[in-house]
Every structure is written in structure tokens, then in C-alpha cells.
Amino acid sequence: MEATFQVPKNPSPQVKTILHYLDLVKVFDLDGLDKLFADDFVQSTRPLSLNVPSRTKEEDLAFLKGLSVTMKGRHLEITFYDVVESPPGKVWVHVALHGEPPKGKAFTIECIYMFTLIEHLGVHKVKGVIDFLDSRAFIEMNEGN
């Protein structure tokens, strides 16, 4: 599938927040993500059949830290397919994440993220993320781990 999304010249504050989130994720900037997440942030994965428990802010940052250790300084590549905004407070993003850890197999996993945002004093924060994963790719990534 070819990337079809072009970042608008003047994205809304909500879309800017999500683009910033993805920029932080691809380089594993945990300090930046900590500041961007609301205190009551929750990350959930779908479909539920994957049996991935929801994570709090602290748990998600710990998960990303573990992934960054696995990647040993390598970054993720993100291909954008679409971004849909439904104000107030919702942004849907269709992306593919690609990573090449120094040990193990390279991976590409297609995801649709539904972000919930809050605004306080003109600052947008990510309150929640529900990620809908390519189940087959997720299972293949985790085989043997």
C-alpha cells in the first residue's frame, strides 16, 4: 500500500499533537512522551483476542523503554496512510511501523490508532490511545519471545 497522506501545511492543534507523538515514538523520546501524555493516560490494544493488557502512562513508557533497548539506538520508520480528525478530542491515524532491531527479524506492522486528546490552557495532551493492530504481523513479531 502506498502512502497517501500528506501533512497539511497548517494542521490543527490536535493533528499537530498526534504528529508530534509519532515523531517522539519513532525515536523513543520517553521524556517528550511523558510530557505529552495526560496524567491519566491509558493505552489499549485491539483486537481483544490478542490478550494485550491496557497500560497506564507509566506502564506504556516502560514498554517503550524496553522496545528502545531492543532496538539499540535504531529508530522506527513510520509510513502514513491517513489521518482523520473528529473534533473535539479524537484523531484517527492509519500508519505502518517498521523496525530493524540489530538482533532478530525486521518487522512491519500496520496499525490504526484512535487518539483521545484533552486541552488545558491551550495545550493538547494525549489522554488515550487505542491501537488496532494487524493481528498476523503482531503474532509473527512475538513468536519466540
Coordinates of N, CA, C and O in Angstrom, one line a residue:
M1 N 0.8 -1.2 0.0 CA 0.0 0.0 0.0 C 0.9 1.2 0.0 O 1.8 1.3 0.8
E2 N 0.6 2.2 -0.9 CA 1.4 3.4 -0.9 C 0.9 4.4 0.1 O -0.3 4.5 0.4
A3 N 1.8 5.2 0.6 CA 1.5 6.2 1.5 C 0.7 7.3 0.7 O 1.0 7.7 -0.4
T4 N -0.4 7.7 1.3 CA -1.3 8.6 0.6 C -1.5 9.9 1.4 O -2.0 10.9 0.9
F5 N -1.1 10.0 2.6 CA -1.3 11.1 3.5 C -0.1 12.1 3.3 O 1.0 11.7 3.4
Q6 N -0.5 13.3 3.1 CA 0.5 14.4 3.1 C 0.2 15.3 4.3 O -1.0 15.7 4.5
V7 N 1.2 15.7 5.1 CA 1.0 16.5 6.2 C 0.5 17.9 5.7 O 1.1 18.5 4.8
P8 N -0.6 18.4 6.2 CA -1.1 19.7 5.8 C -0.2 20.8 6.2 O 0.6 20.7 7.2
K9 N -0.2 21.9 5.4 CA 0.7 23.0 5.8 C 0.4 23.6 7.1 O 1.2 24.1 7.8
N10 N -0.9 23.6 7.4 CA -1.4 24.2 8.7 C -2.3 23.2 9.4 O -3.5 23.4 9.5
P11 N -1.7 22.2 10.0 CA -2.5 21.2 10.7 C -3.2 21.8 11.9 O -2.6 22.7 12.5
S12 N -4.3 21.3 12.3 CA -5.0 21.7 13.5 C -4.1 21.4 14.7 O -3.2 20.6 14.7
P13 N -4.3 22.0 15.9 CA -3.6 21.7 17.1 C -3.7 20.2 17.5 O -2.7 19.7 17.9
Q14 N -4.8 19.6 17.2 CA -5.0 18.2 17.6 C -4.1 17.3 16.7 O -3.4 16.4 17.1
V15 N -4.1 17.6 15.4 CA -3.3 16.8 14.4 C -1.8 17.1 14.7 O -1.0 16.2 14.7
K16 N -1.4 18.3 15.0 CA 0.0 18.7 15.4 C 0.4 17.8 16.6 O 1.5 17.3 16.6
T17 N -0.5 17.7 17.5 CA -0.1 16.9 18.7 C 0.1 15.5 18.4 O 1.1 14.9 18.9
I18 N -0.7 14.9 17.5 CA -0.5 13.5 17.1 C 0.7 13.3 16.3 O 1.5 12.3 16.4
L19 N 1.0 14.2 15.4 CA 2.2 14.1 14.6 C 3.4 14.2 15.5 O 4.4 13.5 15.3
H20 N 3.4 15.1 16.5 CA 4.5 15.2 17.5 C 4.6 13.9 18.2 O 5.7 13.4 18.5
Y21 N 3.5 13.3 18.7 CA 3.5 12.0 19.4 C 4.3 10.9 18.5 O 5.1 10.3 19.0
L22 N 3.9 10.8 17.3 CA 4.5 9.8 16.4 C 6.0 10.1 16.2 O 6.8 9.2 16.1
D23 N 6.4 11.4 16.1 CA 7.8 11.8 16.0 C 8.5 11.3 17.2 O 9.7 10.8 17.1
L24 N 7.9 11.5 18.4 CA 8.6 11.1 19.6 C 8.7 9.6 19.7 O 9.7 9.0 20.2
V25 N 7.6 8.9 19.3 CA 7.6 7.4 19.4 C 8.7 6.8 18.5 O 9.5 5.9 18.9
K26 N 8.9 7.4 17.3 CA 9.8 6.7 16.4 C 11.3 6.9 16.8 O 12.1 6.1 16.4
V27 N 11.6 7.8 17.7 CA 12.9 8.0 18.2 C 13.0 7.6 19.7 O 14.0 7.8 20.4
F28 N 11.9 7.1 20.2 CA 11.8 6.6 21.6 C 12.2 7.8 22.6 O 13.0 7.6 23.5
D29 N 11.6 8.9 22.4 CA 11.9 10.1 23.3 C 10.9 10.0 24.4 O 9.8 10.5 24.4
L30 N 11.3 9.3 25.5 CA 10.5 9.0 26.6 C 10.2 10.2 27.4 O 9.0 10.4 27.9
D31 N 11.1 11.2 27.5 CA 10.9 12.4 28.3 C 9.8 13.2 27.6 O 8.9 13.8 28.2
G32 N 9.9 13.3 26.2 CA 8.9 14.0 25.5 C 7.5 13.4 25.6 O 6.5 14.1 25.7
L33 N 7.5 12.1 25.5 CA 6.2 11.4 25.6 C 5.6 11.6 27.0 O 4.4 11.8 27.2
D34 N 6.4 11.5 28.1 CA 6.0 11.8 29.4 C 5.3 13.1 29.6 O 4.2 13.2 30.2
K35 N 5.8 14.1 28.9 CA 5.2 15.5 29.0 C 4.0 15.5 28.1 O 3.1 16.3 28.4
L36 N 3.9 14.8 27.0 CA 2.8 14.8 26.1 C 1.6 14.0 26.7 O 0.4 14.4 26.4
F37 N 1.8 13.0 27.5 CA 0.7 12.2 28.0 C 0.0 12.9 29.2 O 0.7 13.4 30.0
A38 N -1.3 12.8 29.2 CA -2.0 13.3 30.3 C -1.7 12.3 31.5 O -1.3 11.2 31.3
D39 N -1.9 12.8 32.7 CA -1.6 12.0 33.9 C -2.4 10.7 33.9 O -1.9 9.7 34.4
D40 N -3.6 10.7 33.4 CA -4.5 9.5 33.4 C -4.5 8.8 32.1 O -5.4 8.1 31.7
F41 N -3.4 9.0 31.3 CA -3.2 8.3 30.0 C -3.4 6.8 30.1 O -3.0 6.2 31.1
V42 N -4.1 6.2 29.1 CA -4.3 4.8 29.0 C -4.1 4.4 27.5 O -4.6 5.0 26.6
Q43 N -3.3 3.3 27.3 CA -3.1 2.7 26.0 C -3.7 1.4 26.0 O -3.5 0.6 26.9
S44 N -4.6 1.1 25.0 CA -5.2 -0.2 24.8 C -5.0 -0.7 23.4 O -4.8 0.0 22.5
T45 N -5.0 -2.1 23.3 CA -4.7 -2.7 22.0 C -5.9 -3.5 21.6 O -6.6 -4.2 22.5
R46 N -6.3 -3.5 20.4 CA -7.3 -4.3 19.8 C -6.8 -5.1 18.6 O -5.8 -4.6 18.0
P47 N -7.3 -6.2 18.2 CA -8.5 -6.8 18.8 C -8.2 -7.4 20.2 O -7.0 -7.7 20.5
L48 N -9.2 -7.5 21.0 CA -9.0 -8.1 22.4 C -8.5 -9.5 22.3 O -7.9 -9.9 23.3
S49 N -8.7 -10.2 21.2 CA -8.2 -11.6 21.1 C -6.7 -11.7 21.2 O -6.2 -12.8 21.5
L50 N -6.0 -10.6 21.1 CA -4.5 -10.6 21.2 C -4.1 -10.7 22.7 O -2.9 -10.9 23.0
N51 N -5.1 -10.4 23.6 CA -4.8 -10.5 25.0 C -3.7 -9.6 25.5 O -2.8 -10.0 26.3
V52 N -3.6 -8.4 24.9 CA -2.7 -7.4 25.4 C -3.3 -6.5 26.4 O -4.3 -5.8 26.1
P53 N -2.8 -6.5 27.7 CA -3.5 -5.7 28.7 C -3.3 -4.2 28.4 O -2.3 -3.8 27.8
S54 N -4.3 -3.4 28.8 CA -4.1 -2.0 28.7 C -3.0 -1.5 29.6 O -2.6 -2.2 30.6
R55 N -2.4 -0.4 29.3 CA -1.2 0.2 30.0 C -1.5 1.6 30.5 O -2.0 2.4 29.7
T56 N -1.1 1.9 31.7 CA -1.1 3.3 32.2 C 0.0 4.0 31.6 O 0.9 3.5 30.9
K57 N 0.1 5.3 31.9 CA 1.2 6.2 31.4 C 2.5 5.5 31.8 O 3.4 5.4 30.9
E58 N 2.7 5.2 33.0 CA 4.0 4.7 33.5 C 4.3 3.3 32.8 O 5.4 3.1 32.4
E59 N 3.3 2.5 32.7 CA 3.5 1.2 32.0 C 3.8 1.3 30.5 O 4.7 0.6 30.0
D60 N 3.2 2.3 29.9 CA 3.4 2.4 28.4 C 4.9 3.0 28.2 O 5.6 2.6 27.3
L61 N 5.3 3.9 29.1 CA 6.6 4.4 29.0 C 7.7 3.3 29.2 O 8.7 3.3 28.6
A62 N 7.4 2.4 30.2 CA 8.3 1.3 30.5 C 8.3 0.4 29.3 O 9.4 -0.1 28.9
F63 N 7.2 0.1 28.6 CA 7.1 -0.7 27.5 C 8.0 -0.1 26.3 O 8.7 -0.8 25.7
L64 N 7.8 1.2 26.1 CA 8.6 1.8 25.0 C 10.1 1.8 25.3 O 10.9 1.7 24.5
K65 N 10.4 2.0 26.6 CA 11.8 1.9 27.0 C 12.4 0.5 26.7 O 13.5 0.4 26.2
G66 N 11.6 -0.5 27.0 CA 12.1 -1.9 26.6 C 12.2 -2.1 25.1 O 13.2 -2.7 24.7
L67 N 11.3 -1.5 24.4 CA 11.4 -1.6 22.9 C 12.7 -0.8 22.4 O 13.4 -1.3 21.5
S68 N 12.9 0.3 23.0 CA 14.1 1.1 22.6 C 15.4 0.3 23.0 O 16.4 0.4 22.2
V69 N 15.4 -0.4 24.1 CA 16.6 -1.2 24.4 C 16.8 -2.3 23.3 O 17.9 -2.6 22.9
T70 N 15.7 -3.0 22.9 CA 15.7 -4.0 21.9 C 16.3 -3.4 20.6 O 17.0 -4.0 19.9
M71 N 15.9 -2.2 20.3 CA 16.3 -1.5 19.0 C 17.7 -1.0 19.1 O 18.3 -0.7 18.1
K72 N 18.3 -0.9 20.3 CA 19.7 -0.5 20.5 C 20.0 0.8 19.6 O 21.0 0.7 18.8
G73 N 19.3 1.8 19.8 CA 19.6 3.1 19.2 C 19.1 3.3 17.8 O 19.2 4.3 17.2
R74 N 18.4 2.2 17.3 CA 17.8 2.4 15.9 C 16.4 2.9 16.1 O 15.8 2.7 17.1
H75 N 16.0 3.6 15.1 CA 14.7 4.3 15.2 C 13.6 3.5 14.3 O 14.0 2.7 13.5
L76 N 12.4 3.8 14.6 CA 11.3 3.2 13.8 C 11.1 4.1 12.6 O 11.3 5.3 12.6
E77 N 10.6 3.5 11.5 CA 10.2 4.3 10.4 C 8.6 4.2 10.4 O 8.1 3.2 10.7
I78 N 8.0 5.3 10.0 CA 6.6 5.4 10.0 C 6.1 5.9 8.7 O 6.5 6.9 8.1
T79 N 5.2 5.1 8.1 CA 4.5 5.4 6.8 C 3.1 5.8 7.1 O 2.4 5.0 7.8
F80 N 2.7 7.0 6.7 CA 1.4 7.5 6.9 C 0.5 7.1 5.8 O 0.8 7.3 4.6
Y81 N -0.7 6.6 6.1 CA -1.7 6.3 5.0 C -2.9 7.3 5.1 O -3.4 7.7 4.1
D82 N -3.3 7.7 6.4 CA -4.4 8.6 6.5 C -4.4 9.1 7.9 O -4.0 8.5 8.9
V83 N -5.0 10.3 8.1 CA -5.3 11.0 9.3 C -6.7 11.6 9.2 O -6.9 12.3 8.3
V84 N -7.5 11.2 10.2 CA -8.9 11.7 10.2 C -9.1 12.4 11.6 O -8.9 11.7 12.6
E85 N -9.6 13.6 11.6 CA -9.8 14.3 12.8 C -11.4 14.4 13.0 O -12.1 14.7 12.1
S86 N -11.8 14.1 14.2 CA -13.2 14.4 14.6 C -13.2 15.2 15.9 O -13.3 14.6 16.9
P87 N -13.2 16.5 15.7 CA -13.2 17.3 16.9 C -14.5 17.2 17.6 O -15.5 16.9 17.0
P88 N -14.5 17.4 18.9 CA -13.3 17.7 19.7 C -12.7 16.4 20.3 O -13.4 15.6 20.7
G89 N -11.4 16.4 20.2 CA -10.7 15.4 21.0 C -10.4 14.0 20.4 O -10.0 13.1 21.1
K90 N -10.7 13.8 19.1 CA -10.5 12.5 18.5 C -9.7 12.7 17.2 O -10.0 13.5 16.4
V91 N -8.6 11.8 17.1 CA -7.9 11.8 15.8 C -7.6 10.3 15.6 O -7.1 9.6 16.4
W92 N -7.9 9.9 14.3 CA -7.6 8.5 13.9 C -6.4 8.6 12.9 O -6.4 9.5 12.1
V93 N -5.5 7.7 13.1 CA -4.3 7.7 12.2 C -4.1 6.2 11.7 O -4.1 5.3 12.5
H94 N -3.9 6.1 10.4 CA -3.6 4.8 9.8 C -2.1 4.9 9.4 O -1.7 5.7 8.5
V95 N -1.3 4.0 10.0 CA 0.2 4.0 9.7 C 0.7 2.6 9.6 O 0.0 1.6 10.0
A96 N 1.9 2.5 9.1 CA 2.7 1.2 9.2 C 4.0 1.6 10.0 O 4.6 2.6 9.7
L97 N 4.3 0.8 10.9 CA 5.6 1.0 11.7 C 6.6 -0.1 11.2 O 6.2 -1.3 11.1
H98 N 7.8 0.3 11.0 CA 8.8 -0.6 10.5 C 10.0 -0.4 11.4 O 10.5 0.7 11.7
G99 N 10.6 -1.5 11.8 CA 11.8 -1.5 12.7 C 12.7 -2.6 12.3 O 12.3 -3.7 11.8
E100 N 14.0 -2.4 12.5 CA 15.0 -3.4 12.2 C 15.9 -3.5 13.4 O 17.0 -2.8 13.5
P101 N 15.6 -4.3 14.4 CA 16.4 -4.5 15.5 C 17.7 -5.2 15.1 O 17.8 -5.9 14.1
P102 N 18.8 -4.9 15.8 CA 20.1 -5.5 15.5 C 20.1 -7.0 15.6 O 20.8 -7.7 14.9
K103 N 19.3 -7.5 16.5 CA 19.1 -9.0 16.6 C 17.7 -9.3 16.4 O 16.8 -8.5 16.8
G104 N 17.4 -10.4 15.7 CA 16.0 -10.7 15.4 C 15.6 -10.2 14.1 O 16.4 -9.7 13.3
K105 N 14.3 -10.4 13.8 CA 13.8 -10.1 12.5 C 13.3 -8.7 12.4 O 12.8 -8.1 13.3
A106 N 13.5 -8.1 11.2 CA 12.9 -6.8 10.9 C 11.3 -7.0 11.0 O 10.8 -8.1 10.7
F107 N 10.6 -5.9 11.3 CA 9.2 -6.1 11.3 C 8.5 -4.9 10.7 O 9.1 -3.8 10.7
T108 N 7.3 -5.1 10.2 CA 6.4 -4.0 9.7 C 5.1 -4.4 10.2 O 4.6 -5.5 10.0
I109 N 4.4 -3.5 10.9 CA 3.1 -3.7 11.4 C 2.2 -2.6 11.1 O 2.6 -1.4 11.4
E110 N 1.1 -2.9 10.5 CA 0.1 -1.8 10.1 C -0.8 -1.6 11.3 O -1.3 -2.6 12.0
C111 N -1.1 -0.4 11.6 CA -1.9 0.0 12.8 C -2.9 1.1 12.4 O -2.6 2.0 11.6
I112 N -4.0 1.1 13.1 CA -4.9 2.2 13.1 C -5.0 2.6 14.6 O -5.4 1.8 15.5
Y113 N -4.6 3.9 14.8 CA -4.6 4.4 16.2 C -5.8 5.4 16.3 O -6.0 6.2 15.5
M114 N -6.6 5.2 17.4 CA -7.6 6.2 17.8 C -7.1 7.0 19.0 O -6.9 6.4 20.1
F115 N -6.8 8.2 18.8 CA -6.3 9.1 19.9 C -7.4 9.9 20.5 O -8.3 10.4 19.8
T116 N -7.4 9.9 21.8 CA -8.3 10.9 22.6 C -7.4 11.9 23.2 O -6.4 11.6 23.8
L117 N -7.7 13.2 22.9 CA -6.9 14.3 23.4 C -7.7 15.2 24.3 O -9.0 15.2 24.2
I118 N -7.0 15.8 25.2 CA -7.6 16.8 26.1 C -6.9 18.1 25.9 O -5.7 18.1 25.5
E119 N -7.5 19.2 26.2 CA -6.9 20.5 26.1 C -7.0 21.2 27.4 O -8.1 21.2 28.0
H120 N -5.9 21.8 27.9 CA -5.9 22.5 29.1 C -5.1 23.8 28.9 O -3.9 23.6 28.6
L121 N -5.7 24.9 29.1 CA -4.9 26.2 28.9 C -4.2 26.3 27.5 O -3.0 26.7 27.5
G122 N -4.9 25.8 26.5 CA -4.3 25.9 25.2 C -3.3 24.8 24.8 O -2.8 24.8 23.7
V123 N -3.0 23.9 25.7 CA -2.1 22.8 25.5 C -2.8 21.5 25.3 O -3.6 21.1 26.2
H124 N -2.6 20.8 24.2 CA -3.2 19.5 24.0 C -2.3 18.4 24.5 O -1.1 18.4 24.4
K125 N -2.9 17.4 25.2 CA -2.2 16.2 25.7 C -3.0 15.0 25.2 O -4.2 15.0 25.0
V126 N -2.2 13.9 25.1 CA -2.8 12.6 24.7 C -3.3 11.9 26.0 O -2.6 11.6 26.9
K127 N -4.7 11.7 26.0 CA -5.3 11.1 27.2 C -5.4 9.6 27.0 O -5.3 8.8 27.9
G128 N -5.5 9.2 25.7 CA -5.6 7.7 25.5 C -5.3 7.4 24.0 O -5.4 8.2 23.1
V129 N -4.9 6.1 23.8 CA -4.6 5.6 22.5 C -5.2 4.2 22.5 O -5.0 3.4 23.4
I130 N -6.0 3.9 21.5 CA -6.5 2.6 21.2 C -5.8 2.2 19.9 O -6.0 2.9 18.9
D131 N -5.0 1.2 19.9 CA -4.3 0.8 18.6 C -4.9 -0.5 18.1 O -5.0 -1.5 18.9
F132 N -5.4 -0.5 16.9 CA -5.9 -1.7 16.2 C -4.8 -2.2 15.3 O -4.3 -1.6 14.4
L133 N -4.3 -3.4 15.7 CA -3.1 -3.9 15.1 C -3.4 -5.0 14.0 O -4.4 -5.7 14.1
D134 N -2.5 -5.1 13.1 CA -2.5 -6.2 12.2 C -2.2 -7.5 13.0 O -1.1 -7.7 13.4
S135 N -3.2 -8.3 13.3 CA -3.0 -9.4 14.2 C -2.0 -10.4 13.7 O -1.2 -10.9 14.5
R136 N -1.9 -10.7 12.4 CA -1.0 -11.7 12.0 C 0.5 -11.2 12.2 O 1.3 -11.9 12.7
A137 N 0.7 -9.9 11.8 CA 2.0 -9.3 12.0 C 2.4 -9.3 13.5 O 3.5 -9.5 13.8
F138 N 1.4 -8.9 14.3 CA 1.7 -8.9 15.8 C 2.1 -10.3 16.3 O 3.1 -10.4 17.0
I139 N 1.4 -11.3 15.9 CA 1.8 -12.7 16.3 C 3.1 -13.1 15.8 O 3.9 -13.6 16.6
E140 N 3.4 -12.8 14.5 CA 4.7 -13.1 14.0 C 5.8 -12.4 14.7 O 6.9 -13.0 14.9
M141 N 5.6 -11.1 15.0 CA 6.6 -10.3 15.7 C 7.0 -10.9 17.1 O 8.1 -10.9 17.6
N142 N 6.0 -11.5 17.7 CA 6.1 -12.0 19.1 C 6.4 -13.5 19.2 O 6.6 -14.0 20.3
E143 N 6.5 -14.2 18.1 CA 6.8 -15.6 18.1 C 8.2 -15.8 18.7 O 9.2 -15.1 18.3
G144 N 8.4 -16.7 19.6 CA 9.7 -17.0 20.2 C 10.1 -16.0 21.3 O 11.2 -16.2 21.8
N145 N 9.3 -15.0 21.6 CA 9.7 -14.1 22.6 C 9.0 -14.4 23.9 O 8.0 -15.0 24.0

